[in-house]
Amino acid sequence: MQYLLMIYQNEVEYAKRDKSTEQAMLAEYQTFTQSIISSGNYKGGDRLQPTTTATTVRVRDGKMLTTDGPFAETREQLGGYYMIEAGNLDEAIGIAARIPGARVGSIEVRPVWQYNH
Amino acid sequence: MSPDAVEKVFRDESGRALATLIRLIGDFDLAEDALQDAFAAALATWRQTELPANPRAWLVNVGRNKAIDRIRRQIAFRDKEPQIVRAIELDAADDDVAERADLDDDMLRLIYTCCHPSFAPEVQVALTLRTVCGLTTAEIARAFLVGEDAMSQRLVRAKQKIRLAGIPYQVPGREALDERLRGVLAVIYLVFTEGYLATSGAEPMRDDLAREAIRLGRLLVGLMPEARDIKGLLALMLLHDARRAGRATASGDIVLLEEQDRSSWNREQIAEGLALVDQALSMRGLPQPYTVQAAIAALHARAPSHQDTDWRQIVGLYEVLLRIAPSPVIELNHAAAIAMVDGPARALALVEALAARGGLKQYDLLPAVRADLLRRLGRHEEARAAYRVASEATQLVPLKRLYARRLAELDAAS
């Protein structure tokens, strides 16, 4: 099964970190990504630019409306994701727990609704 | 074969047969339907013949074939039909179900799946009662005071989550087992405590739920004899449940421990509980929370009277609990035990400190304990106020009556 692991954390706090912490975290992410590539679980994943760069689009009565910012204001923001292949939810949870961001933020694990294209 | 005998088979075997069918079929709802079909077939067949040598294997085999029939009839499965049917049949060809060593594991798998930490605690309880204990949706809805539709929705969503999120049907690996076992034990204990003292309603006790919890406890002890604290939990439930006959009057009024007629306690159940406490205490490693609570219950069970209880040792055991599994409820019980050793004044100070920290805000037993201590200290006006708070806080009618009785006694005394 495929799962999307969504990495949420407080991006205001996140932005306050000093350079060396940032670099250590980046290295951890690289190690983690390598580990799930070599275990065959990795399908894709990336870090997102901060929510200040987000635009939300809606179409109402045939008219397109765009607003500045993310869909919802929350304490933690979506900052990146991994798409993985895992045997079951426990395996997916186990992988999510190894994401470095899990120690400061939270990881939402969602099964992907797969269509047969 | 009488219908009674078939009913007995249903009671004894349906849980395990369902657990195995879920493993074979891979779908909770389809497995439940298939088991129903198998029992309908059993009623028709067994009436004319002898009971098969292994009724559970018979039920599993018939249930499996009924499931295949159902899959063939269901349009939703049509595109996957060949592969599903082949998978189920392969299992049949593999070996005789009756000989499989992991039949018991199926029951464990089922319990662990229902108690998966990705479910909210109340969902874990509902799913366990429905699937492992075989209670009806209506019965579970009644137990937790929600509408039948709401409970049915909750169960449908839970089974959907098992399928869509890929919650595994397996006993967790060693690294996760201890943590997951704690969740399973918590679910069983929640079922028991709801049966032991209901949250609300007219009846103080729900024997059916207490019985189910004890049955689950026995099942788990049988399935995982080496796992720690299961014996402690079973002992705790047996020792508490042994007092059932003494805990309420014929008219449904609650009788507190200090006023109970100890000759009404179930001695046989106490003996079983005491033996289990000893076994649990002798297991290697640090003492576990349920085992320590069972040790406290054992001291009550052994005491000839409330006064002649080894309160000092009980205080000590609560102090152990406060170290290994601290909670406001344990603090409150500790304070109540302190009152028996050091007097109500010292206990009241502990209760006041707990209240000041905002612990147990929504819990009627805190004002009730406080009221009792104030009463014993002769501070009747404050005691009256506390009983009124306690009465406001509970939704259980017999408890409201108990607090009203205490108020009346205080009024008569002054």
Short mmCIF file of C-alpha atoms in Angstrom, two decimals:
data_model
loop_
_atom_site.label_atom_id
_atom_site.label_comp_id
_atom_site.label_asym_id
_atom_site.label_seq_id
_atom_site.Cartn_x
_atom_site.Cartn_y
_atom_site.Cartn_z
CA MET A 1 0.00 0.00 0.00
CA GLN A 2 1.03 3.58 -0.52
CA TYR A 3 1.04 6.14 2.24
CA LEU A 4 1.60 9.87 2.27
CA LEU A 5 3.59 10.98 5.30
CA MET A 6 2.89 14.67 5.87
CA ILE A 7 5.40 16.52 8.00
CA TYR A 8 3.88 19.26 10.12
CA GLN A 9 5.81 21.61 12.32
CA ASN A 10 5.65 25.15 13.60
CA GLU A 11 7.42 27.03 10.83
CA VAL A 12 7.91 30.18 12.91
CA GLU A 13 9.89 28.15 15.46
CA TYR A 14 11.55 26.29 12.63
CA ALA A 15 12.79 29.50 10.99
CA LYS A 16 14.41 30.64 14.25
CA ARG A 17 16.93 27.81 14.30
CA ASP A 18 20.57 28.65 13.89
CA LYS A 19 22.67 27.60 10.93
CA SER A 20 24.38 24.62 12.57
CA THR A 21 21.09 23.10 13.80
CA GLU A 22 19.65 23.58 10.33
CA GLN A 23 22.60 21.82 8.76
CA ALA A 24 22.48 18.94 11.24
CA MET A 25 18.78 18.48 10.50
CA LEU A 26 19.41 18.54 6.75
CA ALA A 27 22.04 15.84 7.11
CA GLU A 28 19.62 13.75 9.16
CA TYR A 29 16.98 14.08 6.47
CA GLN A 30 19.48 13.00 3.83
CA THR A 31 20.42 9.92 5.82
CA PHE A 32 16.78 9.09 6.42
CA THR A 33 15.86 9.52 2.75
CA GLN A 34 18.79 7.32 1.71
CA SER A 35 17.67 4.64 4.16
CA ILE A 36 14.15 4.41 2.76
CA ILE A 37 15.44 4.49 -0.82
CA SER A 38 17.66 1.52 -0.15
CA SER A 39 14.92 -0.35 1.75
CA GLY A 40 12.61 0.09 -1.25
CA ASN A 41 9.95 2.09 0.62
CA TYR A 42 10.62 5.43 -1.07
CA LYS A 43 8.27 6.63 -3.80
CA GLY A 44 8.91 10.37 -3.61
CA GLY A 45 9.11 13.32 -1.27
CA ASP A 46 10.24 16.90 -0.91
CA ARG A 47 10.43 19.84 1.37
CA LEU A 48 7.98 22.68 0.76
CA GLN A 49 8.68 26.42 0.70
CA PRO A 50 7.13 28.17 3.74
CA THR A 51 3.39 28.92 3.91
CA THR A 52 4.14 32.62 3.20
CA THR A 53 4.60 31.48 -0.40
CA ALA A 54 1.24 29.69 -0.52
CA THR A 55 -1.77 30.72 -2.58
CA THR A 56 -5.17 29.12 -2.09
CA VAL A 57 -7.46 28.76 -5.08
CA ARG A 58 -11.24 28.33 -5.05
CA VAL A 59 -13.79 28.43 -7.85
CA ARG A 60 -17.21 29.72 -6.77
CA ASP A 61 -20.09 30.31 -9.18
CA GLY A 62 -17.69 29.85 -12.04
CA LYS A 63 -15.36 32.58 -10.78
CA MET A 64 -11.87 31.88 -9.61
CA LEU A 65 -10.87 33.35 -6.25
CA THR A 66 -7.32 33.35 -5.03
CA THR A 67 -6.25 34.16 -1.51
CA ASP A 68 -2.88 34.62 0.06
CA GLY A 69 -1.69 31.89 2.40
CA PRO A 70 -2.55 28.29 3.23
CA PHE A 71 -6.03 26.80 3.40
CA ALA A 72 -6.23 26.87 7.19
CA GLU A 73 -4.35 28.69 9.93
CA THR A 74 -3.02 26.07 12.34
CA ARG A 75 -0.41 25.80 15.03
CA GLU A 76 1.70 23.56 12.82
CA GLN A 77 2.15 23.86 9.08
CA LEU A 78 2.73 21.33 6.35
CA GLY A 79 6.41 21.65 5.58
CA GLY A 80 7.19 18.57 3.50
CA TYR A 81 6.12 15.06 2.67
CA TYR A 82 7.21 11.59 1.75
CA MET A 83 5.30 9.21 -0.43
CA ILE A 84 6.12 5.66 0.58
CA GLU A 85 5.23 2.08 -0.19
CA ALA A 86 4.68 -0.05 2.92
CA GLY A 87 3.17 -3.43 3.73
CA ASN A 88 0.74 -2.10 6.30
CA LEU A 89 0.00 0.79 8.63
CA ASP A 90 2.45 -0.39 11.31
CA GLU A 91 5.31 -0.35 8.83
CA ALA A 92 4.26 3.11 7.64
CA ILE A 93 4.07 4.35 11.25
CA GLY A 94 7.50 2.89 11.92
CA ILE A 95 8.94 4.81 8.97
CA ALA A 96 7.10 8.00 9.98
CA ALA A 97 8.61 7.76 13.46
CA ARG A 98 12.11 7.85 11.92
CA ILE A 99 11.51 11.13 10.08
CA PRO A 100 13.71 13.70 11.88
CA GLY A 101 10.80 16.18 11.96
CA ALA A 102 8.74 13.77 14.08
CA ARG A 103 10.82 14.85 17.10
CA VAL A 104 9.75 18.51 16.86
CA GLY A 105 6.50 18.38 14.93
CA SER A 106 4.02 15.70 13.93
CA ILE A 107 3.67 13.35 11.00
CA GLU A 108 0.25 12.56 9.60
CA VAL A 109 0.11 9.13 7.99
CA ARG A 110 -2.58 8.73 5.34
CA PRO A 111 -3.18 5.79 3.03
CA VAL A 112 -3.32 6.79 -0.61
CA TRP A 113 -6.51 6.03 -2.49
CA GLN A 114 -5.03 4.26 -5.47
CA TYR A 115 -6.83 4.19 -8.78
CA ASN A 116 -6.08 1.71 -11.47
CA HIS A 117 -5.10 4.13 -14.21
CA MET B 1 -28.44 -32.44 18.92
CA SER B 2 -30.57 -30.02 20.88
CA PRO B 3 -30.71 -26.31 20.03
CA ASP B 4 -29.19 -25.72 23.48
CA ALA B 5 -26.10 -27.71 22.51
CA VAL B 6 -25.75 -25.70 19.31
CA GLU B 7 -26.08 -22.52 21.33
CA LYS B 8 -23.30 -23.70 23.63
CA VAL B 9 -21.04 -24.27 20.63
CA PHE B 10 -21.93 -20.78 19.46
CA ARG B 11 -20.96 -19.30 22.80
CA ASP B 12 -17.71 -21.25 23.10
CA GLU B 13 -16.48 -21.23 19.53
CA SER B 14 -17.77 -18.16 17.73
CA GLY B 15 -14.98 -15.84 18.89
CA ARG B 16 -12.18 -18.09 17.71
CA ALA B 17 -14.00 -19.14 14.55
CA LEU B 18 -14.53 -15.49 13.66
CA ALA B 19 -10.89 -14.65 14.34
CA THR B 20 -9.77 -17.42 12.00
CA LEU B 21 -12.27 -16.46 9.30
CA ILE B 22 -11.01 -12.87 9.42
CA ARG B 23 -7.48 -14.12 8.81
CA LEU B 24 -8.58 -16.35 5.94
CA ILE B 25 -10.97 -13.89 4.30
CA GLY B 26 -9.21 -10.64 5.18
CA ASP B 27 -12.41 -8.68 5.76
CA PHE B 28 -14.18 -8.15 9.08
CA ASP B 29 -17.71 -7.71 7.76
CA LEU B 30 -17.57 -10.55 5.27
CA ALA B 31 -16.16 -12.84 7.96
CA GLU B 32 -19.02 -11.95 10.34
CA ASP B 33 -21.59 -12.65 7.64
CA ALA B 34 -19.90 -15.92 6.73
CA LEU B 35 -19.94 -17.04 10.37
CA GLN B 36 -23.67 -16.26 10.57
CA ASP B 37 -24.21 -18.37 7.47
CA ALA B 38 -22.16 -21.17 8.96
CA PHE B 39 -24.24 -21.17 12.15
CA ALA B 40 -27.46 -21.21 10.15
CA ALA B 41 -26.10 -24.24 8.33
CA ALA B 42 -25.04 -25.81 11.62
CA LEU B 43 -28.52 -25.43 13.10
CA ALA B 44 -29.99 -27.18 10.07
CA THR B 45 -27.38 -29.95 9.84
CA TRP B 46 -26.45 -30.80 13.40
CA ARG B 47 -30.06 -31.25 14.48
CA GLN B 48 -30.23 -34.43 12.45
CA THR B 49 -26.73 -35.72 13.13
CA GLU B 50 -24.05 -35.92 15.76
CA LEU B 51 -21.96 -32.88 16.62
CA PRO B 52 -18.81 -32.95 14.45
CA ALA B 53 -15.61 -33.95 16.21
CA ASN B 54 -14.22 -30.44 15.88
CA PRO B 55 -17.13 -27.98 15.66
CA ARG B 56 -14.84 -24.98 15.27
CA ALA B 57 -13.05 -26.47 12.26
CA TRP B 58 -16.45 -27.39 10.81
CA LEU B 59 -17.66 -23.82 11.27
CA VAL B 60 -14.50 -22.35 9.76
CA ASN B 61 -14.67 -24.63 6.73
CA VAL B 62 -18.35 -23.99 6.10
CA GLY B 63 -17.88 -20.27 6.80
CA ARG B 64 -15.06 -20.11 4.30
CA ASN B 65 -17.20 -21.70 1.59
CA LYS B 66 -20.09 -19.39 2.44
CA ALA B 67 -17.72 -16.42 2.11
CA ILE B 68 -16.70 -17.61 -1.35
CA ASP B 69 -20.39 -17.82 -2.28
CA ARG B 70 -20.94 -14.32 -1.00
CA ILE B 71 -17.94 -12.95 -2.90
CA ARG B 72 -19.28 -14.50 -6.10
CA ARG B 73 -22.62 -12.78 -5.50
CA GLN B 74 -21.13 -9.37 -4.76
CA ILE B 75 -20.56 -7.07 -7.69
CA ALA B 76 -18.05 -4.98 -5.76
CA PHE B 77 -15.68 -7.93 -5.59
CA ARG B 78 -16.20 -9.07 -9.16
CA ASP B 79 -12.97 -7.80 -10.68
CA LYS B 80 -10.91 -9.20 -7.82
CA GLU B 81 -13.00 -12.35 -7.41
CA PRO B 82 -10.69 -14.93 -8.97
CA GLN B 83 -7.69 -13.90 -6.92
CA ILE B 84 -9.59 -13.60 -3.61
CA VAL B 85 -11.30 -16.95 -4.06
CA ARG B 86 -8.03 -18.56 -5.01
CA ALA B 87 -6.33 -17.13 -1.92
CA ILE B 88 -9.07 -18.46 0.37
CA GLU B 89 -9.07 -21.85 -1.33
CA LEU B 90 -5.31 -22.12 -1.28
CA ASP B 91 -5.45 -21.81 2.47
CA ALA B 92 -7.97 -24.65 2.53
CA ALA B 93 -5.79 -26.88 0.40
CA ASP B 94 -2.76 -25.97 2.44
CA ASP B 95 -3.73 -27.98 5.47
CA ASP B 96 -6.65 -28.92 7.65
CA VAL B 97 -7.81 -25.91 9.66
CA ALA B 98 -8.27 -28.11 12.73
CA GLU B 99 -4.57 -28.95 12.84
CA ARG B 100 -3.21 -25.44 12.55
CA ALA B 101 -1.15 -24.40 15.51
CA ASP B 102 -1.90 -20.72 15.05
CA LEU B 103 -5.66 -20.93 15.64
CA ASP B 104 -5.17 -19.34 19.04
CA ASP B 105 -3.00 -16.71 17.44
CA ASP B 106 -5.99 -15.70 15.36
CA MET B 107 -7.77 -14.63 18.52
CA LEU B 108 -4.72 -12.67 19.65
CA ARG B 109 -4.44 -11.06 16.22
CA LEU B 110 -8.06 -10.02 16.49
CA ILE B 111 -7.57 -8.50 19.94
CA TYR B 112 -4.47 -6.59 18.87
CA THR B 113 -6.15 -5.33 15.72
CA CYS B 114 -9.17 -4.06 17.65
CA CYS B 115 -6.88 -2.38 20.20
CA HIS B 116 -4.61 -0.78 17.60
CA PRO B 117 -3.29 2.55 18.92
CA SER B 118 -4.46 4.32 15.76
CA PHE B 119 -8.01 4.01 17.14
CA ALA B 120 -9.36 6.33 19.83
CA PRO B 121 -9.71 4.45 23.15
CA GLU B 122 -13.52 4.36 23.00
CA VAL B 123 -13.34 2.92 19.50
CA GLN B 124 -10.91 0.24 20.70
CA VAL B 125 -13.37 -0.74 23.42
CA ALA B 126 -16.39 -0.78 21.09
CA LEU B 127 -14.59 -2.78 18.43
CA THR B 128 -13.31 -5.30 20.98
CA LEU B 129 -16.76 -5.80 22.49
CA ARG B 130 -18.33 -6.22 19.06
CA THR B 131 -15.74 -8.42 17.44
CA VAL B 132 -13.96 -10.31 20.21
CA CYS B 133 -16.82 -10.58 22.72
CA GLY B 134 -19.63 -10.79 20.17
CA LEU B 135 -21.86 -8.21 21.85
CA THR B 136 -24.45 -6.67 19.56
CA THR B 137 -24.17 -3.08 18.40
CA ALA B 138 -27.30 -2.28 20.40
CA GLU B 139 -25.77 -3.71 23.59
CA ILE B 140 -22.58 -1.71 23.16
CA ALA B 141 -24.54 1.46 22.39
CA ARG B 142 -26.51 0.95 25.62
CA ALA B 143 -23.35 0.37 27.63
CA PHE B 144 -21.81 3.64 26.47
CA LEU B 145 -25.02 5.67 26.37
CA VAL B 146 -24.91 6.56 22.73
CA GLY B 147 -27.57 5.97 20.11
CA GLU B 148 -27.47 2.71 18.20
CA ASP B 149 -27.02 4.58 14.91
CA ALA B 150 -24.05 6.52 16.26
CA MET B 151 -22.42 3.34 17.57
CA SER B 152 -23.10 1.52 14.33
CA GLN B 153 -21.47 4.39 12.41
CA ARG B 154 -18.47 4.31 14.73
CA LEU B 155 -18.02 0.58 14.12
CA VAL B 156 -18.46 0.91 10.36
CA ARG B 157 -15.80 3.65 10.27
CA ALA B 158 -13.45 1.57 12.40
CA LYS B 159 -13.73 -1.48 10.14
CA GLN B 160 -13.27 0.80 7.16
CA LYS B 161 -10.10 2.17 8.70
CA ILE B 162 -8.76 -1.33 9.23
CA ARG B 163 -9.21 -2.02 5.53
CA LEU B 164 -8.26 1.33 3.99
CA ALA B 165 -5.39 2.32 6.26
CA GLY B 166 -3.96 -1.18 6.23
CA ILE B 167 -4.08 -1.85 9.98
CA PRO B 168 -2.31 -5.21 10.12
CA TYR B 169 -4.05 -8.33 11.39
CA GLN B 170 -1.13 -9.50 13.47
CA VAL B 171 0.38 -9.68 16.92
CA PRO B 172 2.98 -6.89 17.03
CA GLY B 173 6.64 -7.72 16.97
CA ARG B 174 8.66 -7.94 20.15
CA GLU B 175 9.85 -4.32 20.02
CA ALA B 176 6.26 -3.00 20.07
CA LEU B 177 4.63 -5.77 22.08
CA ASP B 178 4.96 -4.37 25.59
CA GLU B 179 3.58 -1.00 24.60
CA ARG B 180 0.71 -2.52 22.63
CA LEU B 181 -0.07 -4.99 25.41
CA ARG B 182 -0.55 -2.04 27.76
CA GLY B 183 -3.23 -0.75 25.39
CA VAL B 184 -4.94 -4.15 25.26
CA LEU B 185 -4.93 -4.42 29.06
CA ALA B 186 -6.30 -0.87 29.33
CA VAL B 187 -9.19 -1.79 27.03
CA ILE B 188 -10.05 -4.89 29.06
CA TYR B 189 -9.85 -2.90 32.29
CA LEU B 190 -12.06 -0.15 30.82
CA VAL B 191 -14.70 -2.74 29.93
CA PHE B 192 -14.43 -4.07 33.48
CA THR B 193 -14.60 -0.73 35.29
CA GLU B 194 -17.67 0.26 33.28
CA GLY B 195 -19.23 -3.01 34.44
CA TYR B 196 -18.01 -2.56 38.01
CA LEU B 197 -19.32 0.95 38.49
CA ALA B 198 -21.24 2.43 35.59
CA THR B 199 -20.61 6.05 34.58
CA SER B 200 -24.29 6.86 34.66
CA GLY B 201 -27.74 5.38 34.60
CA ALA B 202 -29.98 3.65 37.10
CA GLU B 203 -27.93 0.49 37.65
CA PRO B 204 -24.68 0.81 39.60
CA MET B 205 -23.23 -2.36 38.09
CA ARG B 206 -23.27 -3.99 34.70
CA ASP B 207 -22.60 -7.66 35.33
CA ASP B 208 -22.55 -8.48 31.63
CA LEU B 209 -19.62 -6.15 30.97
CA ALA B 210 -17.70 -7.27 34.04
CA ARG B 211 -18.19 -10.88 32.96
CA GLU B 212 -16.98 -10.13 29.43
CA ALA B 213 -13.87 -8.40 30.77
CA ILE B 214 -13.05 -11.37 32.99
CA ARG B 215 -13.61 -13.73 30.08
CA LEU B 216 -11.22 -11.62 27.97
CA GLY B 217 -8.69 -11.62 30.79
CA ARG B 218 -8.83 -15.41 31.07
CA LEU B 219 -8.49 -15.72 27.31
CA LEU B 220 -5.41 -13.50 27.29
CA VAL B 221 -3.80 -15.33 30.21
CA GLY B 222 -4.32 -18.55 28.25
CA LEU B 223 -2.90 -17.05 25.06
CA MET B 224 0.07 -15.20 26.55
CA PRO B 225 0.86 -16.93 29.86
CA GLU B 226 4.33 -15.38 30.07
CA ALA B 227 3.30 -11.78 29.41
CA ARG B 228 3.58 -9.69 32.54
CA ASP B 229 0.70 -7.96 34.28
CA ILE B 230 -2.05 -9.96 32.51
CA LYS B 231 -2.32 -12.23 35.54
CA GLY B 232 -2.31 -9.13 37.72
CA LEU B 233 -5.17 -7.62 35.76
CA LEU B 234 -7.19 -10.85 35.85
CA ALA B 235 -6.57 -11.14 39.61
CA LEU B 236 -7.62 -7.52 40.11
CA MET B 237 -10.87 -8.07 38.21
CA LEU B 238 -11.66 -11.35 39.98
CA LEU B 239 -11.01 -9.87 43.43
CA HIS B 240 -13.15 -6.81 42.77
CA ASP B 241 -15.90 -8.80 41.12
CA ALA B 242 -15.94 -11.25 44.05
CA ARG B 243 -17.51 -8.49 46.18
CA ARG B 244 -20.38 -8.01 43.75
CA ALA B 245 -23.11 -9.50 45.97
CA GLY B 246 -22.10 -7.22 48.85
CA ARG B 247 -21.80 -4.01 46.86
CA ALA B 248 -25.47 -3.21 46.47
CA THR B 249 -28.69 -3.77 48.39
CA ALA B 250 -31.69 -5.54 46.90
CA SER B 251 -33.11 -2.13 46.05
CA GLY B 252 -29.98 -1.16 44.10
CA ASP B 253 -28.36 1.09 46.69
CA ILE B 254 -24.56 1.16 46.83
CA VAL B 255 -22.91 -0.32 49.92
CA LEU B 256 -19.39 1.02 50.47
CA LEU B 257 -16.51 -1.30 51.31
CA GLU B 258 -16.54 -0.37 55.00
CA GLU B 259 -20.19 -1.43 55.39
CA GLN B 260 -20.16 -4.55 53.26
CA ASP B 261 -21.13 -7.95 54.64
CA ARG B 262 -17.92 -9.84 53.95
CA SER B 263 -19.65 -13.22 54.20
CA SER B 264 -21.42 -12.34 50.94
CA TRP B 265 -18.13 -12.20 49.04
CA ASN B 266 -17.43 -14.98 46.56
CA ARG B 267 -14.73 -17.02 48.33
CA GLU B 268 -14.03 -19.28 45.37
CA GLN B 269 -13.32 -16.31 43.12
CA ILE B 270 -11.19 -14.71 45.85
CA ALA B 271 -9.11 -17.90 46.15
CA GLU B 272 -8.51 -17.87 42.40
CA GLY B 273 -7.61 -14.17 42.48
CA LEU B 274 -5.21 -14.60 45.41
CA ALA B 275 -3.42 -17.46 43.64
CA LEU B 276 -3.04 -15.29 40.52
CA VAL B 277 -1.68 -12.35 42.56
CA ASP B 278 0.99 -14.63 44.00
CA GLN B 279 1.94 -15.87 40.54
CA ALA B 280 2.02 -12.33 39.15
CA LEU B 281 4.14 -11.04 42.03
CA SER B 282 6.64 -13.85 41.57
CA MET B 283 7.25 -13.02 37.90
CA ARG B 284 10.62 -11.49 37.15
CA GLY B 285 11.16 -7.76 36.79
CA LEU B 286 9.74 -4.67 38.42
CA PRO B 287 6.18 -4.81 39.74
CA GLN B 288 3.55 -3.89 37.17
CA PRO B 289 0.63 -1.49 37.81
CA TYR B 290 -2.29 -3.97 37.63
CA THR B 291 -0.37 -6.46 39.73
CA VAL B 292 0.18 -3.86 42.46
CA GLN B 293 -3.50 -2.89 42.37
CA ALA B 294 -4.40 -6.57 42.61
CA ALA B 295 -2.10 -6.86 45.64
CA ILE B 296 -4.09 -4.06 47.28
CA ALA B 297 -7.37 -5.82 46.43
CA ALA B 298 -5.88 -9.01 47.90
CA LEU B 299 -5.23 -7.27 51.23
CA HIS B 300 -8.87 -6.17 51.33
CA ALA B 301 -10.02 -9.68 50.44
CA ARG B 302 -7.89 -11.22 53.20
CA ALA B 303 -8.90 -8.73 55.91
CA PRO B 304 -11.51 -9.96 58.42
CA SER B 305 -13.02 -6.45 58.63
CA HIS B 306 -12.54 -2.91 57.37
CA GLN B 307 -10.85 -1.88 60.63
CA ASP B 308 -8.61 -4.94 60.70
CA THR B 309 -7.18 -4.32 57.25
CA ASP B 310 -3.45 -3.96 56.75
CA TRP B 311 -3.78 -0.26 55.88
CA ARG B 312 -0.10 0.42 56.38
CA GLN B 313 0.80 -2.04 53.66
CA ILE B 314 -1.94 -0.64 51.45
CA VAL B 315 -0.48 2.86 51.83
CA GLY B 316 2.91 1.43 50.87
CA LEU B 317 1.49 -0.24 47.77
CA TYR B 318 -0.21 2.99 46.71
CA GLU B 319 3.16 4.70 47.07
CA VAL B 320 4.65 2.10 44.73
CA LEU B 321 1.82 2.84 42.28
CA LEU B 322 2.43 6.58 42.54
CA ARG B 323 6.00 5.90 41.41
CA ILE B 324 5.31 3.46 38.55
CA ALA B 325 1.89 4.66 37.29
CA PRO B 326 1.04 8.03 38.83
CA SER B 327 -2.47 9.34 38.30
CA PRO B 328 -4.86 11.62 40.19
CA VAL B 329 -7.14 8.63 40.92
CA ILE B 330 -4.26 6.78 42.56
CA GLU B 331 -3.42 9.93 44.56
CA LEU B 332 -6.99 10.07 45.80
CA ASN B 333 -7.00 6.41 46.80
CA HIS B 334 -3.65 6.89 48.50
CA ALA B 335 -5.11 9.77 50.50
CA ALA B 336 -8.11 7.65 51.52
CA ALA B 337 -5.75 4.92 52.75
CA ILE B 338 -3.63 7.50 54.61
CA ALA B 339 -6.79 8.50 56.49
CA MET B 340 -6.96 4.97 57.93
CA VAL B 341 -3.33 5.09 59.11
CA ASP B 342 -2.61 8.72 60.02
CA GLY B 343 -6.15 10.05 60.45
CA PRO B 344 -8.43 12.23 58.33
CA ALA B 345 -6.56 15.54 58.85
CA ARG B 346 -3.42 14.44 57.01
CA ALA B 347 -5.52 12.81 54.28
CA LEU B 348 -7.58 15.98 53.84
CA ALA B 349 -4.42 18.01 53.28
CA LEU B 350 -3.44 15.61 50.46
CA VAL B 351 -6.90 15.80 48.89
CA GLU B 352 -6.91 19.61 49.10
CA ALA B 353 -3.50 19.73 47.44
CA LEU B 354 -4.74 17.47 44.66
CA ALA B 355 -7.84 19.63 44.15
CA ALA B 356 -5.72 22.80 44.14
CA ARG B 357 -3.65 21.40 41.29
CA GLY B 358 -6.88 21.01 39.33
CA GLY B 359 -6.67 17.20 39.32
CA LEU B 360 -9.90 15.24 38.82
CA LYS B 361 -12.03 18.25 38.07
CA GLN B 362 -14.77 16.21 36.42
CA TYR B 363 -14.66 13.41 38.93
CA ASP B 364 -17.30 13.12 41.62
CA LEU B 365 -15.21 10.85 43.85
CA LEU B 366 -12.89 13.72 44.84
CA PRO B 367 -15.62 15.79 46.52
CA ALA B 368 -17.04 12.53 47.93
CA VAL B 369 -13.74 11.58 49.58
CA ARG B 370 -13.30 15.16 50.74
CA ALA B 371 -16.81 15.19 52.22
CA ASP B 372 -16.17 11.93 54.07
CA LEU B 373 -12.94 13.28 55.58
CA LEU B 374 -14.61 16.56 56.62
CA ARG B 375 -17.44 14.58 58.20
CA ARG B 376 -14.96 12.51 60.22
CA LEU B 377 -13.23 15.71 61.32
CA GLY B 378 -16.56 17.06 62.59
CA ARG B 379 -16.58 19.90 60.01
CA HIS B 380 -20.20 19.14 59.15
CA GLU B 381 -21.08 22.34 57.32
CA GLU B 382 -18.20 21.93 54.86
CA ALA B 383 -18.95 18.22 54.55
CA ARG B 384 -22.53 19.01 53.56
CA ALA B 385 -21.33 21.40 50.87
CA ALA B 386 -18.91 18.78 49.53
CA TYR B 387 -21.60 16.08 49.34
CA ARG B 388 -23.75 18.47 47.37
CA VAL B 389 -20.87 19.05 44.94
CA ALA B 390 -20.32 15.29 44.64
CA SER B 391 -24.00 14.72 43.95
CA GLU B 392 -23.97 17.38 41.23
CA ALA B 393 -20.91 15.81 39.63
CA THR B 394 -22.20 12.26 39.22
CA GLN B 395 -24.70 11.00 36.68
CA LEU B 396 -25.14 7.67 38.39
CA VAL B 397 -28.48 7.59 40.19
CA PRO B 398 -27.49 5.16 43.00
CA LEU B 399 -24.49 7.40 43.84
CA LYS B 400 -26.77 10.43 44.02
CA ARG B 401 -28.91 8.46 46.49
CA LEU B 402 -25.82 7.55 48.53
CA TYR B 403 -24.77 11.20 48.83
CA ALA B 404 -28.35 12.17 49.74
CA ARG B 405 -28.27 9.55 52.54
CA ARG B 406 -25.02 11.00 53.87
CA LEU B 407 -26.51 14.50 53.81
CA ALA B 408 -29.55 13.28 55.73
CA GLU B 409 -27.29 11.61 58.33
CA LEU B 410 -25.38 14.87 58.77
CA ASP B 411 -28.63 16.81 59.15
CA ALA B 412 -29.80 14.32 61.79
CA ALA B 413 -26.50 14.60 63.68
CA SER B 414 -26.56 18.37 63.98
#
